[in-house]
PDB file of C-alpha atoms and ligand atoms in Angstrom:
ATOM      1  CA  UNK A   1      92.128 104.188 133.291  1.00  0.00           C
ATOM      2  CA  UNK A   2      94.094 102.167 135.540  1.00  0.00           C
ATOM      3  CA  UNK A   3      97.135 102.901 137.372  1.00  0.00           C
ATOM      4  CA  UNK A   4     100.583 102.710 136.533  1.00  0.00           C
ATOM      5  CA  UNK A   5     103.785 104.655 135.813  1.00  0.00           C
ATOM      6  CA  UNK A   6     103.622 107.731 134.186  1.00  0.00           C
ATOM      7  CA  UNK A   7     100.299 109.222 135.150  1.00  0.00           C
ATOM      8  CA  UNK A   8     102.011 111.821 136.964  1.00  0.00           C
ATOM      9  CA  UNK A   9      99.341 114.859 137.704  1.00  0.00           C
ATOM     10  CA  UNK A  10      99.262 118.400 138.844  1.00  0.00           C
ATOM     11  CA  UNK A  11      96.358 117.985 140.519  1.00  0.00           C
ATOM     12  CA  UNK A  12      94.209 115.204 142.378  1.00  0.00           C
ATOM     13  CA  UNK A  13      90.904 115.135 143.639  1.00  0.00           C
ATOM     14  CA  UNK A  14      90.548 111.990 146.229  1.00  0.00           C
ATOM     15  CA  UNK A  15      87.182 111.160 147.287  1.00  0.00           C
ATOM     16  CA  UNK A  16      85.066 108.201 148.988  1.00  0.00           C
ATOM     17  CA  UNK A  17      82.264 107.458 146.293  1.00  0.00           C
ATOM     18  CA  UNK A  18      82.393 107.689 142.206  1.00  0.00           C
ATOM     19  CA  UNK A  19      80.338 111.079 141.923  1.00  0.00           C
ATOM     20  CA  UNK A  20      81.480 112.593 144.886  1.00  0.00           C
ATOM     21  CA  UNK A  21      83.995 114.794 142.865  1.00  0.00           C
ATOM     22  CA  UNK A  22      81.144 115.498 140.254  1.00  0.00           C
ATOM     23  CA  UNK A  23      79.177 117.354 142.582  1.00  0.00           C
ATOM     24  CA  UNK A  24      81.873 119.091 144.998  1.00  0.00           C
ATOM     25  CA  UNK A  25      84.949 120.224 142.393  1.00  0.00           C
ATOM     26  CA  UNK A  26      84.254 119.017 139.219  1.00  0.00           C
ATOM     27  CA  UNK A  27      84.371 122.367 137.878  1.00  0.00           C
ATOM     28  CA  UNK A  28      87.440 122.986 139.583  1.00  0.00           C
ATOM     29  CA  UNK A  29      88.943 120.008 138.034  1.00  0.00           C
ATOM     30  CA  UNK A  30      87.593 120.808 134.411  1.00  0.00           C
ATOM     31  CA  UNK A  31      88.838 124.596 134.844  1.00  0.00           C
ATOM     32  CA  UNK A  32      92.520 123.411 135.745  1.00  0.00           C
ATOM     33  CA  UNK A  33      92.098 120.660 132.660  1.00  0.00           C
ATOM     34  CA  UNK A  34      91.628 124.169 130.752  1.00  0.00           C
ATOM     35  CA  UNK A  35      94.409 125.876 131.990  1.00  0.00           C
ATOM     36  CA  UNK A  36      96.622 122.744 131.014  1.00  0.00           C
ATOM     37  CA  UNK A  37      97.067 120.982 133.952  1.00  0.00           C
ATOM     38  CA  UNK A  38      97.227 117.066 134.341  1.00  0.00           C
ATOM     39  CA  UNK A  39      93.805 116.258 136.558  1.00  0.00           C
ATOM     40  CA  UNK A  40      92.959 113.062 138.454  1.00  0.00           C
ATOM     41  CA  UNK A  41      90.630 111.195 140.642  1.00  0.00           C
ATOM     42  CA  UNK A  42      90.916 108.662 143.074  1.00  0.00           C
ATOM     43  CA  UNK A  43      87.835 107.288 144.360  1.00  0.00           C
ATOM     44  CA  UNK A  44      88.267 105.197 147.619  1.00  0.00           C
ATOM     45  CA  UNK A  45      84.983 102.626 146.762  1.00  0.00           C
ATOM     46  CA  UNK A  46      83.511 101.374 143.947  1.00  0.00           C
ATOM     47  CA  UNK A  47      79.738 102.259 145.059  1.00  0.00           C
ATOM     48  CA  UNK A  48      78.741  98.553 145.921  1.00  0.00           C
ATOM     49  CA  UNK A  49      76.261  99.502 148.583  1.00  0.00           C
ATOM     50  CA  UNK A  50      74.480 102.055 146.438  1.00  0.00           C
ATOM     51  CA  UNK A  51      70.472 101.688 146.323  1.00  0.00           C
ATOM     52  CA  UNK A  52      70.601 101.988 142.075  1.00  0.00           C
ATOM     53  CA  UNK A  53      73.352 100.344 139.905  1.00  0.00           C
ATOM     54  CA  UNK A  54      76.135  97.761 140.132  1.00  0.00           C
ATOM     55  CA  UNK A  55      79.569  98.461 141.300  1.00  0.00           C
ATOM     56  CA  UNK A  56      79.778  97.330 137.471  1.00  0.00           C
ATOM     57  CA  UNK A  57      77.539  99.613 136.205  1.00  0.00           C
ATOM     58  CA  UNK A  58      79.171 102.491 138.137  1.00  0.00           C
ATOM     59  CA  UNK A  59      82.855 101.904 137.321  1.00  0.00           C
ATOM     60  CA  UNK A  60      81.582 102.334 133.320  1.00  0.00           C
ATOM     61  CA  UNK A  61      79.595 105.673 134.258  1.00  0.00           C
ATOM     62  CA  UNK A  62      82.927 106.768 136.203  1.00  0.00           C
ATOM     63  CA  UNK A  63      84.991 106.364 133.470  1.00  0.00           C
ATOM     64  CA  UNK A  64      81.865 107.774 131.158  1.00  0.00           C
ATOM     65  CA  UNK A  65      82.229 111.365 133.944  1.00  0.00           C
ATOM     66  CA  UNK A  66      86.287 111.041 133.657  1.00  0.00           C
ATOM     67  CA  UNK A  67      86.190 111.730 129.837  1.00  0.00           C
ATOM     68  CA  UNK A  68      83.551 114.653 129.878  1.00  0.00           C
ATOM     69  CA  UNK A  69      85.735 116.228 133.253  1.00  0.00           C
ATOM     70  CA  UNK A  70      88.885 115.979 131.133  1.00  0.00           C
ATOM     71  CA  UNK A  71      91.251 113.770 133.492  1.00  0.00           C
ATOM     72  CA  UNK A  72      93.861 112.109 132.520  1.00  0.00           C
ATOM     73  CA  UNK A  73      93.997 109.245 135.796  1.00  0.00           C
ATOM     74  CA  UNK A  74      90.838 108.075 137.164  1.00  0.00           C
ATOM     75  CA  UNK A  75      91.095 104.805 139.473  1.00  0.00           C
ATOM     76  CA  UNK A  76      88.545 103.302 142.304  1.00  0.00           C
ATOM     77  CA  UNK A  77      90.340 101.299 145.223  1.00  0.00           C
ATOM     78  CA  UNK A  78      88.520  98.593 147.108  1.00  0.00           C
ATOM     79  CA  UNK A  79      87.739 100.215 150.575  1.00  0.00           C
ATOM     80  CA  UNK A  80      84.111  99.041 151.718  1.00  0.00           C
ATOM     81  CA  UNK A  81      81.305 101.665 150.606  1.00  0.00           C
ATOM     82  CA  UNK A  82      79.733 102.498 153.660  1.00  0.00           C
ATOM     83  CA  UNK A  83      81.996 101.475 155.663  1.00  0.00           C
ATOM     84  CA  UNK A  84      85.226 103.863 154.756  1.00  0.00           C
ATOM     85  CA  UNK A  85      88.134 103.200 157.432  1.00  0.00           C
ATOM     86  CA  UNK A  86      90.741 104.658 158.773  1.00  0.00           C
ATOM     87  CA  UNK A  87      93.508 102.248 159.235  1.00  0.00           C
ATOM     88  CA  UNK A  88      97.383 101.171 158.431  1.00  0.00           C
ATOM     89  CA  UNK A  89      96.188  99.518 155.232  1.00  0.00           C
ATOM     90  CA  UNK A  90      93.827 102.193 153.944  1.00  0.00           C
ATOM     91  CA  UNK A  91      96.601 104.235 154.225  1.00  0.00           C
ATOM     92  CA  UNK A  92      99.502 102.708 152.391  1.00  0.00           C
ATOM     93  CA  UNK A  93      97.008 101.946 149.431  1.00  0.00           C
ATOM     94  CA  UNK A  94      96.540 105.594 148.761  1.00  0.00           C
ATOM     95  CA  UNK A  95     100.211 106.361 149.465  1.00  0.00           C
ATOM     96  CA  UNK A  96     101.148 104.270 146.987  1.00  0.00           C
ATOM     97  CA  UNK A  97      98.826 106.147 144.527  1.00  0.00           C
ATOM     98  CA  UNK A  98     100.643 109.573 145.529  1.00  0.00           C
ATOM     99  CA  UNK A  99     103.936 108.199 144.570  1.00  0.00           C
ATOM    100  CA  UNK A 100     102.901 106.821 141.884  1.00  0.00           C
ATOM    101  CA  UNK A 101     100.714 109.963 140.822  1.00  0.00           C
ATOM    102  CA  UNK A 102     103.243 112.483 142.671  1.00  0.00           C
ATOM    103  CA  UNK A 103     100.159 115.387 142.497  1.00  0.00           C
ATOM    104  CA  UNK A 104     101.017 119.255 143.680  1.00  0.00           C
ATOM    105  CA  UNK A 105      97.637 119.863 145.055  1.00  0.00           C
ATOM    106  CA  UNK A 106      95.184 116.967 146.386  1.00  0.00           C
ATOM    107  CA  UNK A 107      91.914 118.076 147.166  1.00  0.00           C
ATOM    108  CA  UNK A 108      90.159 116.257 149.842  1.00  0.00           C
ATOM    109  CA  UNK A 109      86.691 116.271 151.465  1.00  0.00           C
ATOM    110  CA  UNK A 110      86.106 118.871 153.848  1.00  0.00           C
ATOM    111  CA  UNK A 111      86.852 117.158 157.700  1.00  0.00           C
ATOM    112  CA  UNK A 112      82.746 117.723 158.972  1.00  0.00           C
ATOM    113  CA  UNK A 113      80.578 116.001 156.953  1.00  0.00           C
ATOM    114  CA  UNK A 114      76.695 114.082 157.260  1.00  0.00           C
ATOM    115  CA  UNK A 115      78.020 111.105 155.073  1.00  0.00           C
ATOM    116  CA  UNK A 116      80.713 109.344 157.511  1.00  0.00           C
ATOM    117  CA  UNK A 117      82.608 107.531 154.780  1.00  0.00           C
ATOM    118  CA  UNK A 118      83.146 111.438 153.406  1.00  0.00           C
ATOM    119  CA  UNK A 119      84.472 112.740 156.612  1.00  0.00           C
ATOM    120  CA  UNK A 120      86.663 109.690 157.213  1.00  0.00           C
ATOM    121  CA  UNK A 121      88.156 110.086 153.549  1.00  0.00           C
ATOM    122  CA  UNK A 122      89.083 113.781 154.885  1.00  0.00           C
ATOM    123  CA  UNK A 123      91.610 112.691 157.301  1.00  0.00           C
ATOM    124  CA  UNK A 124      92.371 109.496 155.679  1.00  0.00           C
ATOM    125  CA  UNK A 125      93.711 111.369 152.992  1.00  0.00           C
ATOM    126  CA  UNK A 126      95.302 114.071 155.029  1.00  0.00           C
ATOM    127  CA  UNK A 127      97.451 110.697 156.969  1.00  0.00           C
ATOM    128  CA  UNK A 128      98.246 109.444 153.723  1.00  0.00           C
ATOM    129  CA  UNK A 129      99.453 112.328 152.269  1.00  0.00           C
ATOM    130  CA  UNK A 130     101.511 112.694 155.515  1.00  0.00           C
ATOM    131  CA  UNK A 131     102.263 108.848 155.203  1.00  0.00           C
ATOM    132  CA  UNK A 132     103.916 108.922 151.718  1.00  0.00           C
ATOM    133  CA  UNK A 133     106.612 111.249 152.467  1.00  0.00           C
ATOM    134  CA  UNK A 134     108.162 109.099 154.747  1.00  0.00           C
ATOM    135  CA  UNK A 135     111.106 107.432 153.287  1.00  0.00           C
ATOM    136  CA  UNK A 136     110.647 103.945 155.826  1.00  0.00           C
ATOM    137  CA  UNK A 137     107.630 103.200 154.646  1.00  0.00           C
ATOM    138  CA  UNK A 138     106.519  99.688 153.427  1.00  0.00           C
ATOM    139  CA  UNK A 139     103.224  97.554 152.360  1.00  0.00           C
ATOM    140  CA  UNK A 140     100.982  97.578 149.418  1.00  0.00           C
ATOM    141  CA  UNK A 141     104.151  98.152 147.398  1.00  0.00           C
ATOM    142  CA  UNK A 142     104.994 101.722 148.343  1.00  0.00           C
ATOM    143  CA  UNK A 143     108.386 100.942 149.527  1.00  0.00           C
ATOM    144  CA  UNK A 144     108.949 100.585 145.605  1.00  0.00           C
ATOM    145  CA  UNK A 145     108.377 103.878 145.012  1.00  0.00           C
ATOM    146  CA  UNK A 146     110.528 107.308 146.027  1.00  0.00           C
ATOM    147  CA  UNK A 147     108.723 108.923 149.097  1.00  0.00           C
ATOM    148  CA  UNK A 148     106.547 111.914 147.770  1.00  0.00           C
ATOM    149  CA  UNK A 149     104.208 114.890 149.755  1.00  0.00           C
ATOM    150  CA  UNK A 150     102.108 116.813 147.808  1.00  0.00           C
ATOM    151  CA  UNK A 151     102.735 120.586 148.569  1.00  0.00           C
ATOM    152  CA  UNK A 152      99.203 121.800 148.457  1.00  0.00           C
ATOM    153  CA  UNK A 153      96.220 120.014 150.472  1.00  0.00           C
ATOM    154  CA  UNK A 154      92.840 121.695 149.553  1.00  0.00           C
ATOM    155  CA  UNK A 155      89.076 121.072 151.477  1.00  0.00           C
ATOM    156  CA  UNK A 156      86.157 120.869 148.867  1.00  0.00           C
ATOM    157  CA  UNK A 157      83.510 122.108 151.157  1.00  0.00           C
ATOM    158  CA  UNK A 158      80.421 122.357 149.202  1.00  0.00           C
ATOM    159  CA  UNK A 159      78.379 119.956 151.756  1.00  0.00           C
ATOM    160  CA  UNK A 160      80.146 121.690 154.525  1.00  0.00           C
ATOM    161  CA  UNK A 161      77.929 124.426 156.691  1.00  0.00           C
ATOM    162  CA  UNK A 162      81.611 126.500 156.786  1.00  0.00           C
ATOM    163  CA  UNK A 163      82.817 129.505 155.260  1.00  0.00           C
ATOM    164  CA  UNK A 164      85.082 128.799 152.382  1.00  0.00           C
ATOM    165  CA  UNK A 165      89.089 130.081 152.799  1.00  0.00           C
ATOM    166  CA  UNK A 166      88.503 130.814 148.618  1.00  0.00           C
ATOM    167  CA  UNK A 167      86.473 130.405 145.936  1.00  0.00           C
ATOM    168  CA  UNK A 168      86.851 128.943 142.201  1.00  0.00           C
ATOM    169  CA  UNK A 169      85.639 130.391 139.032  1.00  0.00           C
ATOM    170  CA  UNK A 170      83.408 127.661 137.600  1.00  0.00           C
ATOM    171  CA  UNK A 171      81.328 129.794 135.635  1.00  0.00           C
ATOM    172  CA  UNK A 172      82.438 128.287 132.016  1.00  0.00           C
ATOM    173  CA  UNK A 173      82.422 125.004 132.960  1.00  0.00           C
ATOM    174  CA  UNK A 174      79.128 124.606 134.468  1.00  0.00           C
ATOM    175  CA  UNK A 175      77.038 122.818 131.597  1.00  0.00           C
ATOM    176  CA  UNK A 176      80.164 120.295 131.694  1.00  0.00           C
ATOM    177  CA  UNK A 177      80.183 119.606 135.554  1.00  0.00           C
ATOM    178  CA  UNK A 178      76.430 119.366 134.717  1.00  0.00           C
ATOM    179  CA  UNK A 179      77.021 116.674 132.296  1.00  0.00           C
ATOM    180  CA  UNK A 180      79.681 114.618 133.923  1.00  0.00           C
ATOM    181  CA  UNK A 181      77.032 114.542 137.041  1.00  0.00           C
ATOM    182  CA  UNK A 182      74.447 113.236 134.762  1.00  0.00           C
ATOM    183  CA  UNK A 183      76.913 110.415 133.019  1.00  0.00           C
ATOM    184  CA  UNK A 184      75.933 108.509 136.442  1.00  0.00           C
ATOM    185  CA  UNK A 185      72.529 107.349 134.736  1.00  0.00           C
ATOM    186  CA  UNK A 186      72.184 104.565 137.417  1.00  0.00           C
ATOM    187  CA  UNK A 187      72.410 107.221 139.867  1.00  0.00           C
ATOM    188  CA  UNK A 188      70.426 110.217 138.689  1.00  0.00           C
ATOM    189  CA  UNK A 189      68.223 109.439 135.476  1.00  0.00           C
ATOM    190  CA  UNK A 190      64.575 109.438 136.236  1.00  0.00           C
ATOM    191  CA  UNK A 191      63.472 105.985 137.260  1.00  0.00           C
ATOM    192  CA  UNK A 192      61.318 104.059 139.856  1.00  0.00           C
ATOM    193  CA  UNK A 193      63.832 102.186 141.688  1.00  0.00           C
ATOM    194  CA  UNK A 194      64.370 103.904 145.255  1.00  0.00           C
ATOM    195  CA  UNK A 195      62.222 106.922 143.781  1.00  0.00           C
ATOM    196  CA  UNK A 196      61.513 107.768 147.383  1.00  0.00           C
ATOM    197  CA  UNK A 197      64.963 108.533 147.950  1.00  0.00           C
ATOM    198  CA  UNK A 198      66.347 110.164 145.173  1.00  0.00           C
ATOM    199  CA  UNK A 199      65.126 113.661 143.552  1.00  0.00           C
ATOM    200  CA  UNK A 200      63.917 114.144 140.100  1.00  0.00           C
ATOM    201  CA  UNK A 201      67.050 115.401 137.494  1.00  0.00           C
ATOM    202  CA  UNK A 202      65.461 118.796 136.954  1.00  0.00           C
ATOM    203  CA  UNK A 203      65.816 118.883 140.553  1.00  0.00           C
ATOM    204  CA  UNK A 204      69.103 118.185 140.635  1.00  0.00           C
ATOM    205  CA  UNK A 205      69.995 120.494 138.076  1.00  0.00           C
ATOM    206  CA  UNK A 206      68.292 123.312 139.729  1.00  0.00           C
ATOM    207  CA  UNK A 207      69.854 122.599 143.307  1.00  0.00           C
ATOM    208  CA  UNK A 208      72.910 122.039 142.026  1.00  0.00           C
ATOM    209  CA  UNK A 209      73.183 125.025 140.024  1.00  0.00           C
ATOM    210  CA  UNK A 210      71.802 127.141 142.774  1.00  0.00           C
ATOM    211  CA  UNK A 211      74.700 126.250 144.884  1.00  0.00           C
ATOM    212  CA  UNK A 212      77.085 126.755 142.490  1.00  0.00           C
ATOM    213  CA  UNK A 213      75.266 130.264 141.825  1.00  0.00           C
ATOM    214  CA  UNK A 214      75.347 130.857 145.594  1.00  0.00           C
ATOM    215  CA  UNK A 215      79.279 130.331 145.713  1.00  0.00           C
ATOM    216  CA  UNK A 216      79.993 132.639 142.502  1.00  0.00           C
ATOM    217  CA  UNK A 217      78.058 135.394 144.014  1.00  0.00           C
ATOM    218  CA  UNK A 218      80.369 135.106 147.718  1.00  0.00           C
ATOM    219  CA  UNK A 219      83.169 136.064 145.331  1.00  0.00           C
ATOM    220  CA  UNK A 220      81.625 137.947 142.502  1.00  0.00           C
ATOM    221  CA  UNK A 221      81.538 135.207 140.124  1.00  0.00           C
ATOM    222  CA  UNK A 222      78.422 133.485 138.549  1.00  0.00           C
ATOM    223  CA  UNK A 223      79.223 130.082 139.234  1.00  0.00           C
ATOM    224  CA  UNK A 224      81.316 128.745 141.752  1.00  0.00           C
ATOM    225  CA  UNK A 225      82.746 125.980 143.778  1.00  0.00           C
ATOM    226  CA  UNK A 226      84.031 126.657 147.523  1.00  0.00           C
ATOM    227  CA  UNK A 227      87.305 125.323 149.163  1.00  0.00           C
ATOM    228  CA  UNK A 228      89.096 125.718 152.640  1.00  0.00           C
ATOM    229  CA  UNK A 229      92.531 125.722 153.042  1.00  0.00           C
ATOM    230  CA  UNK A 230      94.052 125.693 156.966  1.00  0.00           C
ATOM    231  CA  UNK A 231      96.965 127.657 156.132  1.00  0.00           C
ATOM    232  CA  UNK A 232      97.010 131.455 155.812  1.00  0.00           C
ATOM    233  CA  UNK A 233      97.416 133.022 152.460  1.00  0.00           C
ATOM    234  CA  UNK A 234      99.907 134.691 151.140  1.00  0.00           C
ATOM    235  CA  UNK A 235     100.136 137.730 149.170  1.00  0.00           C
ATOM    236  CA  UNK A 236     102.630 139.713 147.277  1.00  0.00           C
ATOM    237  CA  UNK A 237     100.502 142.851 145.791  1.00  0.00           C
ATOM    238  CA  UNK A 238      97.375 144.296 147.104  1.00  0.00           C
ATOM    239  CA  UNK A 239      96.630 145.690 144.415  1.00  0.00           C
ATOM    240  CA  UNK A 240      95.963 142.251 142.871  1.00  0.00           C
ATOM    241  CA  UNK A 241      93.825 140.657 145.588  1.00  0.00           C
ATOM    242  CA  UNK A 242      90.488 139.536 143.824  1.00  0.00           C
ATOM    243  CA  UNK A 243      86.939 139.790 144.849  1.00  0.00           C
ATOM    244  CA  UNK A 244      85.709 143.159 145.624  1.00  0.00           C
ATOM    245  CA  UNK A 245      85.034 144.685 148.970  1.00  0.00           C
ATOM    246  CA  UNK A 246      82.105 147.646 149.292  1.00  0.00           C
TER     247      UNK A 246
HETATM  248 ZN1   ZN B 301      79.713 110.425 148.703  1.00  0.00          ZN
END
């Protein structure tokens, strides 16, 4: 799925390594896919550093996860795995993929993470997001392109050690998030290679699910997937406002 004109979406995920959005709102993703809405990912390496597996091997497992998480846009820039920047350049590339993509809501990593390529991608994004709405802007091909903001900038927060600003249902798409985490065979299939450093699948089933499980029960849900947001919310009806209290 490469990029172009015409992959407008309603929603992107951006995120430093192929899998990332597997593991911290691919649920998300697939329940928005359900209600209709156009879903993308834009994945700022292409996973060249990786212990297991080709950057090869992981571009056809990406696209392998895209399918089974329903998107309609998935594309992996060039920035250095590992070694995630910052700069000018980094910038304009991804601008150019939000006027091109023109998304409503971007999720990003949350802005405190272990993995520094993850919390770099965090405010990376946020400046590009910032970037593209500027009508001077040029390089990389962006001054091609009308200047575009997304209204809606979301924190997936599931490595995070935060309290989440909300919560999403993921309950009915759990065995699918499942699967498209499993599609990275290089990554997660049983096998000796680095088997020091990686965990067994049923392992990874079982943590992942418990975190999910832990989520869904903050708001009342079985499964779920957390997010921040820095704004406040909004709200028009009490009487509407989810998750119970006592
Ligand atoms: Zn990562």
């Amino acid at each position: 799925m490469a990029a172009g004109t015409g992959w407008e979406v309603d929603v992107l995920a951006i995120a430093a390594h192929r899998d990332d959005v597997e593991q911290t709102c691919g649920g998300t993703l697939l329940r928005m896919a359900a209600r209709n809405l156009r879903t993308g990912i834009l994945d700022l390496t292409q996973g060249e550093s990786g212990t297991r597996g080709s950057a090869a091997e992981r571009a056809s497992e990406a696209s392998a996860a895209a399918e089974i998480l329903g998107v309609t846009y998935r594309q992996a820039l060039d920035l250095p795995d590992g070694a995630v920047a910052n700069t000018l350049e980094n910038r304009l590339k991804i601008a150019r993929v939000l006027r091109e993509l023109r998304p409503r809501v971007v999720i990003l990593p949350y802005w405190e993470a272990r993995h520094p390529d993850h919390a770099t991608c965090s405010i990376l994004g946020y400046e590009a997001c910032f970037l593209a709405g500027l009508s001077r802007l040029s390089g990389h091909g962006v001054e091609a392109l009308a200047p575009y903001r997304p209204f809606k900038i979301v924190y997936a927060s599931l490595y995070a050690d935060v309290r989440p600003s909300f919560i999403v249902d993921i309950t009915p798409f759990i065995e699918q998030r499942h699967a498209a985490l499993m599609a990275y065979q290089s990554q997660y299939a049983d096998q000796a290679q680095g088997g020091g450093l990686f965990v067994p699948e049923d392992e990874i089933r079982e943590r992942t699910f418990a975190e999910a499980r832990h989520y869904g029960l903050l708001a009342g849900v079985r499964y779920g997937e957390p997010f921040v947001q820095r704004e406040v919310g909004l709200v028009d009806d009490l009487t509407l406002i989810p998750v119970q209290s006592i």
